[in-house]
mmCIF file of C-alpha atoms in Angstrom:
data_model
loop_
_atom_site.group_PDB
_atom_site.id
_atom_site.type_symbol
_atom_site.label_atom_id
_atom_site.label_comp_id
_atom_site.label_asym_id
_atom_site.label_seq_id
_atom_site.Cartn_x
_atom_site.Cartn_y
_atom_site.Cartn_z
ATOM 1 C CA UNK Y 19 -163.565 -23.537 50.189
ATOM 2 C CA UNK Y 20 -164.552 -20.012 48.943
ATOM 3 C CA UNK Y 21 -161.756 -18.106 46.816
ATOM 4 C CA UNK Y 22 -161.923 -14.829 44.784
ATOM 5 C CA UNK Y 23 -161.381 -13.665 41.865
ATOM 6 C CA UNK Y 24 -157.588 -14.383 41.915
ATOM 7 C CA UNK Y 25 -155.361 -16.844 39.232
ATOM 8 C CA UNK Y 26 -155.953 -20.413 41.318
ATOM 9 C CA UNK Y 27 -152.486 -20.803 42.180
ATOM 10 C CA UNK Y 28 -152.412 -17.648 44.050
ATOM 11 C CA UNK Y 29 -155.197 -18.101 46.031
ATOM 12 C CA UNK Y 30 -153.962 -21.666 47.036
ATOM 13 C CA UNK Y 31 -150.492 -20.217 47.828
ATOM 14 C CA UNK Y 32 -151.948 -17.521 49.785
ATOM 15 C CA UNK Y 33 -154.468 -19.697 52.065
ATOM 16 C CA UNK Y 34 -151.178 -22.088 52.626
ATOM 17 C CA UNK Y 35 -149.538 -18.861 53.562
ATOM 18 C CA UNK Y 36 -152.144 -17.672 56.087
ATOM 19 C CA UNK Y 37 -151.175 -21.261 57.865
ATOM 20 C CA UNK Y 38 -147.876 -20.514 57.991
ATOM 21 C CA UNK Y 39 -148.237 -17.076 59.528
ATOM 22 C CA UNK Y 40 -150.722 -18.471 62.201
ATOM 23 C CA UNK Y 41 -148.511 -21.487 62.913
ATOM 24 C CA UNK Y 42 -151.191 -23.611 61.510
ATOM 25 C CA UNK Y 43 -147.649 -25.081 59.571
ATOM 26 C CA UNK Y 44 -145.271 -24.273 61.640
ATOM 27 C CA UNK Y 45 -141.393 -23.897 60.919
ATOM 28 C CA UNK Y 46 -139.637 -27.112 60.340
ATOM 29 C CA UNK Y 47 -143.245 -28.773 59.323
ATOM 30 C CA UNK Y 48 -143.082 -30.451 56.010
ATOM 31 C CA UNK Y 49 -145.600 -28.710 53.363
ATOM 32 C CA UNK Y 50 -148.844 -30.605 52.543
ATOM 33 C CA UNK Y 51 -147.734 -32.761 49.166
ATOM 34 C CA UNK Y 52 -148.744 -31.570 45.501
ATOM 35 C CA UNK Y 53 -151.171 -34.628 45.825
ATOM 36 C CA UNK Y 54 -152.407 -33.319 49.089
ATOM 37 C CA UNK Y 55 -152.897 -29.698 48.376
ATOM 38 C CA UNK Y 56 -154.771 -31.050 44.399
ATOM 39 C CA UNK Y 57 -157.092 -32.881 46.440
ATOM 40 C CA UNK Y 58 -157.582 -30.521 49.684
ATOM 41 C CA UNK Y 59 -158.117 -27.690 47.084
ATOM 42 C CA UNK Y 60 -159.869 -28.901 44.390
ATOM 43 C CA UNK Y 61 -157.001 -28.323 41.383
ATOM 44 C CA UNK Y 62 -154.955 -29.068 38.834
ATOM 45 C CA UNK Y 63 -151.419 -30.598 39.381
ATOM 46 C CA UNK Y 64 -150.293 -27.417 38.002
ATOM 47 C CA UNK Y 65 -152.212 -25.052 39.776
ATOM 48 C CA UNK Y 66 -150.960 -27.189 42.764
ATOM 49 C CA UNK Y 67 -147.347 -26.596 41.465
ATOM 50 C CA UNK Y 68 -147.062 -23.202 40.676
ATOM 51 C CA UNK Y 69 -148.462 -22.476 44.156
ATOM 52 C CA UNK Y 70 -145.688 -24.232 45.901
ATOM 53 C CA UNK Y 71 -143.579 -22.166 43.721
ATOM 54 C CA UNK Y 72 -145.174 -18.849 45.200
ATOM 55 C CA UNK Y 73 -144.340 -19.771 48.714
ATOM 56 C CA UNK Y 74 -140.581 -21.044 47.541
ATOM 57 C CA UNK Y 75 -140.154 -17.566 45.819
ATOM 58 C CA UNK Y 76 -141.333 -15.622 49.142
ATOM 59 C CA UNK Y 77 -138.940 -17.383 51.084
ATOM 60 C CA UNK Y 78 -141.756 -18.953 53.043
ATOM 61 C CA UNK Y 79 -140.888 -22.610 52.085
ATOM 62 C CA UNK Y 80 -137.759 -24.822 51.161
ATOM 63 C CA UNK Y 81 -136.776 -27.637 48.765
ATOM 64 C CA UNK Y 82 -135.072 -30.530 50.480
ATOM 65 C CA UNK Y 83 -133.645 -32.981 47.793
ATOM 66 C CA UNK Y 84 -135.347 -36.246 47.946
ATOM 67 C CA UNK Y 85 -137.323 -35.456 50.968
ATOM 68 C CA UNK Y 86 -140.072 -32.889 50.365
ATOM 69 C CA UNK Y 87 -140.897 -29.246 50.899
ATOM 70 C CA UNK Y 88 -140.786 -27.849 54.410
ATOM 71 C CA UNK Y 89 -141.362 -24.377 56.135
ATOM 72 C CA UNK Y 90 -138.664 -21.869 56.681
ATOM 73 C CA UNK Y 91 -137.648 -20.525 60.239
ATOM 74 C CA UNK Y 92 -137.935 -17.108 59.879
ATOM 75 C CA UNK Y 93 -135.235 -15.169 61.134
ATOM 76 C CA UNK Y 94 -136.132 -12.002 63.527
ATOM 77 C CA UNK Y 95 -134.788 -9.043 61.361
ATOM 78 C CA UNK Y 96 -131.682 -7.095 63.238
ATOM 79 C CA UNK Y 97 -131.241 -3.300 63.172
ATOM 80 C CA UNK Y 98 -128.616 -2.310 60.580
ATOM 81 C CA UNK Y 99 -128.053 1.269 61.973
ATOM 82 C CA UNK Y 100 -126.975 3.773 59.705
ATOM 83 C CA UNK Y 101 -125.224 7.371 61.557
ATOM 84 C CA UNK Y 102 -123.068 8.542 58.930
ATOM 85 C CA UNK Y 103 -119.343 8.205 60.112
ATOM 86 C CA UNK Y 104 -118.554 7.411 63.866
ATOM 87 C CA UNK Y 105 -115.216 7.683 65.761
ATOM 88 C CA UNK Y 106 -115.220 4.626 67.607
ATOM 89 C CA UNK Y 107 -111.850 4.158 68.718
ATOM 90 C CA UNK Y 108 -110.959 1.097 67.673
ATOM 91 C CA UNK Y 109 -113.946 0.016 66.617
ATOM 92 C CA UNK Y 110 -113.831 -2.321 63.403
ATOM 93 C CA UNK Y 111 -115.833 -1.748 60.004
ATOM 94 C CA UNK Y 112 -118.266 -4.413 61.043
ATOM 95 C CA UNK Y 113 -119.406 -2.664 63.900
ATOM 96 C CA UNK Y 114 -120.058 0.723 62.354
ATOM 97 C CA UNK Y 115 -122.495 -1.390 60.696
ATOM 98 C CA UNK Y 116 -124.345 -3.256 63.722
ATOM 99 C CA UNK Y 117 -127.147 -1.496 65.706
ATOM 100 C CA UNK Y 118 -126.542 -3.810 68.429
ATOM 101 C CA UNK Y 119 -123.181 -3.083 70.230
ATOM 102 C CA UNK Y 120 -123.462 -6.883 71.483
ATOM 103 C CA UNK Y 121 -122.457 -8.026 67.653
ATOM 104 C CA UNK Y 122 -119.038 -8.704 67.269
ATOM 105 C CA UNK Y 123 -117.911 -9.785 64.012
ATOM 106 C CA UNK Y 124 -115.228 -10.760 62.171
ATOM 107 C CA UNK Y 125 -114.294 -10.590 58.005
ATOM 108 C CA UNK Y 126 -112.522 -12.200 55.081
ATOM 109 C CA UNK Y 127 -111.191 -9.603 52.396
ATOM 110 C CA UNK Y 128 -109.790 -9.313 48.941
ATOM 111 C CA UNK Y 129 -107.925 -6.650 47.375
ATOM 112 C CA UNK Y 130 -106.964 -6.250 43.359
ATOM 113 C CA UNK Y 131 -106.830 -3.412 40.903
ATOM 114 C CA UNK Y 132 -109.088 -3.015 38.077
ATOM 115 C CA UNK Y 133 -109.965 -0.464 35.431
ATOM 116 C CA UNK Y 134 -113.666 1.576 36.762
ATOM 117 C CA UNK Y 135 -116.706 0.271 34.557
ATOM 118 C CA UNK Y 136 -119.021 3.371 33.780
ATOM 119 C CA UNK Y 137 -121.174 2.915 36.753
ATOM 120 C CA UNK Y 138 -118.249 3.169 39.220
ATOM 121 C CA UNK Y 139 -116.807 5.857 36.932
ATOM 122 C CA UNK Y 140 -119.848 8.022 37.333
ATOM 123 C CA UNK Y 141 -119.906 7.624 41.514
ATOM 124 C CA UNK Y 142 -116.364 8.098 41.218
ATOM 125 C CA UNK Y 143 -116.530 11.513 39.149
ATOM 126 C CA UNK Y 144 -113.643 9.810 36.662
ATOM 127 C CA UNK Y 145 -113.204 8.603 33.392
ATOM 128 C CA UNK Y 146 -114.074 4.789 32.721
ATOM 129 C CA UNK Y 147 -111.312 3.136 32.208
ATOM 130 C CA UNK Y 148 -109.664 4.760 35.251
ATOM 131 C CA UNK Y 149 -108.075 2.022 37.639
ATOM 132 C CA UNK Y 150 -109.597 1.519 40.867
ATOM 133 C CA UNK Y 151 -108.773 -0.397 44.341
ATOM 134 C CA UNK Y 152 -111.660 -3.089 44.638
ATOM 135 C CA UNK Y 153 -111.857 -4.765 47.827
ATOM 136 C CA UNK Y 154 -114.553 -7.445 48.492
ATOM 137 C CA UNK Y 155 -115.931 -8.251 52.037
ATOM 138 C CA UNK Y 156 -117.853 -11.068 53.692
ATOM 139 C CA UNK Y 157 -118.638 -10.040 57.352
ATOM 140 C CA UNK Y 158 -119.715 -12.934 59.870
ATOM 141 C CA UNK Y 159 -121.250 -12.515 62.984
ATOM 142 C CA UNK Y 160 -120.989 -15.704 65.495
ATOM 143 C CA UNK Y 161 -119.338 -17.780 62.466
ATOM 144 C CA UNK Y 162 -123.075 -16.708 60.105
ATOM 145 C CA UNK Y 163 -122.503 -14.514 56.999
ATOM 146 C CA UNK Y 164 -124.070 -11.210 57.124
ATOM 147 C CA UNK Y 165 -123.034 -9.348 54.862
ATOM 148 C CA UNK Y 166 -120.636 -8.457 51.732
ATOM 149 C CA UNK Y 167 -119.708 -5.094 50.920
ATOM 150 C CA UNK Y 168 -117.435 -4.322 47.668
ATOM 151 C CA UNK Y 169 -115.711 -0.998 48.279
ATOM 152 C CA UNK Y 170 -113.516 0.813 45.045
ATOM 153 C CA UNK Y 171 -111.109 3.317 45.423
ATOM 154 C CA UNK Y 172 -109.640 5.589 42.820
ATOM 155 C CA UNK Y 173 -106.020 5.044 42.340
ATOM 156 C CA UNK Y 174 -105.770 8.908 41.711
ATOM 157 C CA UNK Y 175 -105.764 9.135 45.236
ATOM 158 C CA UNK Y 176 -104.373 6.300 47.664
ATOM 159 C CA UNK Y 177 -102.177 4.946 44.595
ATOM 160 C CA UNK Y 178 -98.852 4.612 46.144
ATOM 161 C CA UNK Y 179 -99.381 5.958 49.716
ATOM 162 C CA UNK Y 180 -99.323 3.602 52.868
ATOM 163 C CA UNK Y 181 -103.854 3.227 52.420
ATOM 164 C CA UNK Y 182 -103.645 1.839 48.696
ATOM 165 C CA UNK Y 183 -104.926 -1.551 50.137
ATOM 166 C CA UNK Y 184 -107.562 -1.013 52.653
ATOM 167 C CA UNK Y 185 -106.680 -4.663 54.638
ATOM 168 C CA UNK Y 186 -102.581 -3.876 54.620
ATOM 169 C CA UNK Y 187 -100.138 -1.753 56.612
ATOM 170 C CA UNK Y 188 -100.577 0.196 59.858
ATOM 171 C CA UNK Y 189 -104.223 1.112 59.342
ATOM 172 C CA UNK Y 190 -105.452 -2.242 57.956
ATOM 173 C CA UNK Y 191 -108.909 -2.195 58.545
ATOM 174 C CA UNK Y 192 -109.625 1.243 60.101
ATOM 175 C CA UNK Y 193 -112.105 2.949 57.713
ATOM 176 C CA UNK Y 194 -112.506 5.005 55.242
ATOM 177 C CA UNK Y 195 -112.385 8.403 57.349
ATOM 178 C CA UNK Y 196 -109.509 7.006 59.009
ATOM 179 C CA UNK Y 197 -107.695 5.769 56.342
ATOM 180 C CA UNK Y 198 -107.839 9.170 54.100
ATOM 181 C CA UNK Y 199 -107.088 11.214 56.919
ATOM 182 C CA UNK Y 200 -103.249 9.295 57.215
ATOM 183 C CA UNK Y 201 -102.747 10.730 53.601
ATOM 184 C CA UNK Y 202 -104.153 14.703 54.862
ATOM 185 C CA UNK Y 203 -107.307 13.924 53.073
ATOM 186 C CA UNK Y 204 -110.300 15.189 55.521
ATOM 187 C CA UNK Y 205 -113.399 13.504 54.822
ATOM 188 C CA UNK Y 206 -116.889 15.445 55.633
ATOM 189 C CA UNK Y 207 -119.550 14.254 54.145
ATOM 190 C CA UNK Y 208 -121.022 10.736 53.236
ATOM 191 C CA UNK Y 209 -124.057 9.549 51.022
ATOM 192 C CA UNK Y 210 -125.835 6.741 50.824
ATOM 193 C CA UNK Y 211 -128.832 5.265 49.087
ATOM 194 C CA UNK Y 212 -130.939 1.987 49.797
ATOM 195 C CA UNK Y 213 -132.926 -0.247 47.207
ATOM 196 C CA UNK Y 214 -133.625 -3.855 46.806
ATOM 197 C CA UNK Y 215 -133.566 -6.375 44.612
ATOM 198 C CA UNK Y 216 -133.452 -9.985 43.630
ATOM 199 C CA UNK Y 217 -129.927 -11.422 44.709
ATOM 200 C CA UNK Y 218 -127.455 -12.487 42.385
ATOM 201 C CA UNK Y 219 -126.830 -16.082 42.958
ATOM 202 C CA UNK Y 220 -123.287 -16.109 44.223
ATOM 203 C CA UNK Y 221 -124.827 -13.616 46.280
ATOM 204 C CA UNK Y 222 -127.465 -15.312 47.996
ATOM 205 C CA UNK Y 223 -125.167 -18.400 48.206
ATOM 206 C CA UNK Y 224 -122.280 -16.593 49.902
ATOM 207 C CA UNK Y 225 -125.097 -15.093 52.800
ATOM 208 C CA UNK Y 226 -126.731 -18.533 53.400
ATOM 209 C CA UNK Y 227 -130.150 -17.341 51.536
ATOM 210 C CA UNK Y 228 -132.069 -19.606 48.737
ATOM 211 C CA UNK Y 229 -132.713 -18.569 45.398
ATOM 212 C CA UNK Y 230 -134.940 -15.759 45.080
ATOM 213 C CA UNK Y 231 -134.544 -14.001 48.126
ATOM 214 C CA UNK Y 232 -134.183 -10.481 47.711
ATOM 215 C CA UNK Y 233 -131.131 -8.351 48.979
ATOM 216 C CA UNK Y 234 -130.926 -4.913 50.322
ATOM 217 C CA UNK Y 235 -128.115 -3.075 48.753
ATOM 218 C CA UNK Y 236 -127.091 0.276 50.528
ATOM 219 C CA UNK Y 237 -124.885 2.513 47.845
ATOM 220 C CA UNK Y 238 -122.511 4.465 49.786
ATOM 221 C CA UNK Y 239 -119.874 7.080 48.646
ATOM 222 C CA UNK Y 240 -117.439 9.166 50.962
ATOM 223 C CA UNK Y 241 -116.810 12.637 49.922
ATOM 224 C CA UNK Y 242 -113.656 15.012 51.025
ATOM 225 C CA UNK Y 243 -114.458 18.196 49.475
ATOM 226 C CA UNK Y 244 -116.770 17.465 47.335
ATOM 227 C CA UNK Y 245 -114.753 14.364 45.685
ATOM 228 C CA UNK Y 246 -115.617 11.014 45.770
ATOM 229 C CA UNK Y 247 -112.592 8.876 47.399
ATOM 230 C CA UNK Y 248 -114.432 5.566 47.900
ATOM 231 C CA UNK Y 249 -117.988 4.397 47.093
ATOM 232 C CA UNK Y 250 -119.116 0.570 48.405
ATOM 233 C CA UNK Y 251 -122.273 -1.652 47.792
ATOM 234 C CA UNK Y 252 -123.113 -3.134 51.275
ATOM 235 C CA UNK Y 253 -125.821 -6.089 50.436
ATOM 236 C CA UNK Y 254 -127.864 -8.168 53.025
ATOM 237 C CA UNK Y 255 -130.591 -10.504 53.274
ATOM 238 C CA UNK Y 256 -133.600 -8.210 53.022
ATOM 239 C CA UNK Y 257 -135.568 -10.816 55.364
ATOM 240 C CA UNK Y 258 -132.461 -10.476 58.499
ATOM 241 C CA UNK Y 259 -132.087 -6.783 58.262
ATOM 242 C CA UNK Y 260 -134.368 -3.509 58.729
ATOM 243 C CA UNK Y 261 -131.823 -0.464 57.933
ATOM 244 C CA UNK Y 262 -132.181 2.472 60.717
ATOM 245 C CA UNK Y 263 -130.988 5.947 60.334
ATOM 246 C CA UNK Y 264 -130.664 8.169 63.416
ATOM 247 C CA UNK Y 265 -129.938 11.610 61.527
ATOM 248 C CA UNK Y 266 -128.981 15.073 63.676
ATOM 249 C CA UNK Y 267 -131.203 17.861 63.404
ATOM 250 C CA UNK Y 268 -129.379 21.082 62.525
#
């Protein structure tokens, strides 16, 4: 077999990977063994290792205690559609979130006051040390984790009005616009950002990902007047989601 110039490991892991993209392995199929691939290939145990690590880093492959190493199904990515605020009715946050209006969703929340670390401080426009409403979400859609969002709101301005905690009283769950507007706060203008990264490990546990896989993490922050009055981290599986934005032209 004729390789490059690349390390051995990576040209092992990336003819193993070519399989897997043409089907030659295909989901499900156990992963030739580190014996198998040494003698198929021609190297080391530890060349043979270390390429078996490649493909477990991409995602491509799995462990499976006592058993072996087998291919991953990959899942077909779904649209996360970003549009800035919609009104809805009574549509949930989940499905602000969903680019197909056949997703229907439900959530588990958590609600507690803490003082703002200097990241949240600076999105906030406050001082650290300022306290904050953080909520944490996981969002399912047909009984699967999604997603997990963790929203913080300054205290300076739902603190003892009916929205302090997002998931209570009459507009449990509404929104953010929805929310600030029962406390005559108009909000007009939202901003978000989008990067990725490896996933923290309670992370990739909570979403039903393996270690390694890398998360998308859209920063958002409402504004009402130029003031910040809630910024959230909404993280996903990078593999199950491509983000869309469908922006007006003015």
């Amino acid at each position: 077999m004729a390789f490059g110039d690349q390390p051995a490991y990576l040209r092992v892991a990336d003819d193993l990977r070519k399989k897997i993209v043409a089907g030659d392995l295909p989901p499900h199929a156990r992963l030739p063994s580190q014996a198998r691939i040494r003698e198929e290939y021609g190297v080391s145990d530890t060349v043979a290792l270390e390429a078996r690590k490649v493909l477990m880093a991409e995602g491509l492959v799995e462990g499976r205690s006592g058993s072996g190493t087998y291919v991953r199904a990959q899942p077909v990515p779904r649209r996360l559609m970003r549009t800035g605020y919609r009104a809805r009715g009574e549509s949930s946050p989940f499905r602000q979130e969903q680019g197909d209006d056949r997703v229907s969703g439900t959530w588990e929340s958590g609600s507690e006051q803490e003082e703002a670390s200097p990241e949240i401080a600076e999105r906030l426009r406050i001082e650290p040390g300022e306290r904050v409403m953080r909520t944490r979400y996981l969002f399912r859609a047909a009984n699967e984790p999604v997603m997990l969002s963790t929203s913080w709101e300054p205290l300076a301005v739902t603190g003892r009005t009916p929205v302090m905690l997002p998931e209570e009283g009459p507009l449990a769950g509404r929104g953010v616009v929805e929310r600030m507007a029962a406390v005559d706060i108009v909000v007009d203008n939202v901003a978000e950002e989008v990067g990725a990264r490896p996933g923290l490990a309670e992370e990739v546990l909570a979403l039903g990902g393996v270690p390694g896989h890398v998360v998308l993490v859209i920063s958002r922050t409402y504004f009402a007047g130029g003031r910040p009055v809630e910024t959230a981290d909404v993280v996903t599986l990078a593999e199950r989601y491509r983000v869309a934005y469908h922006l007006p032209v003015k």
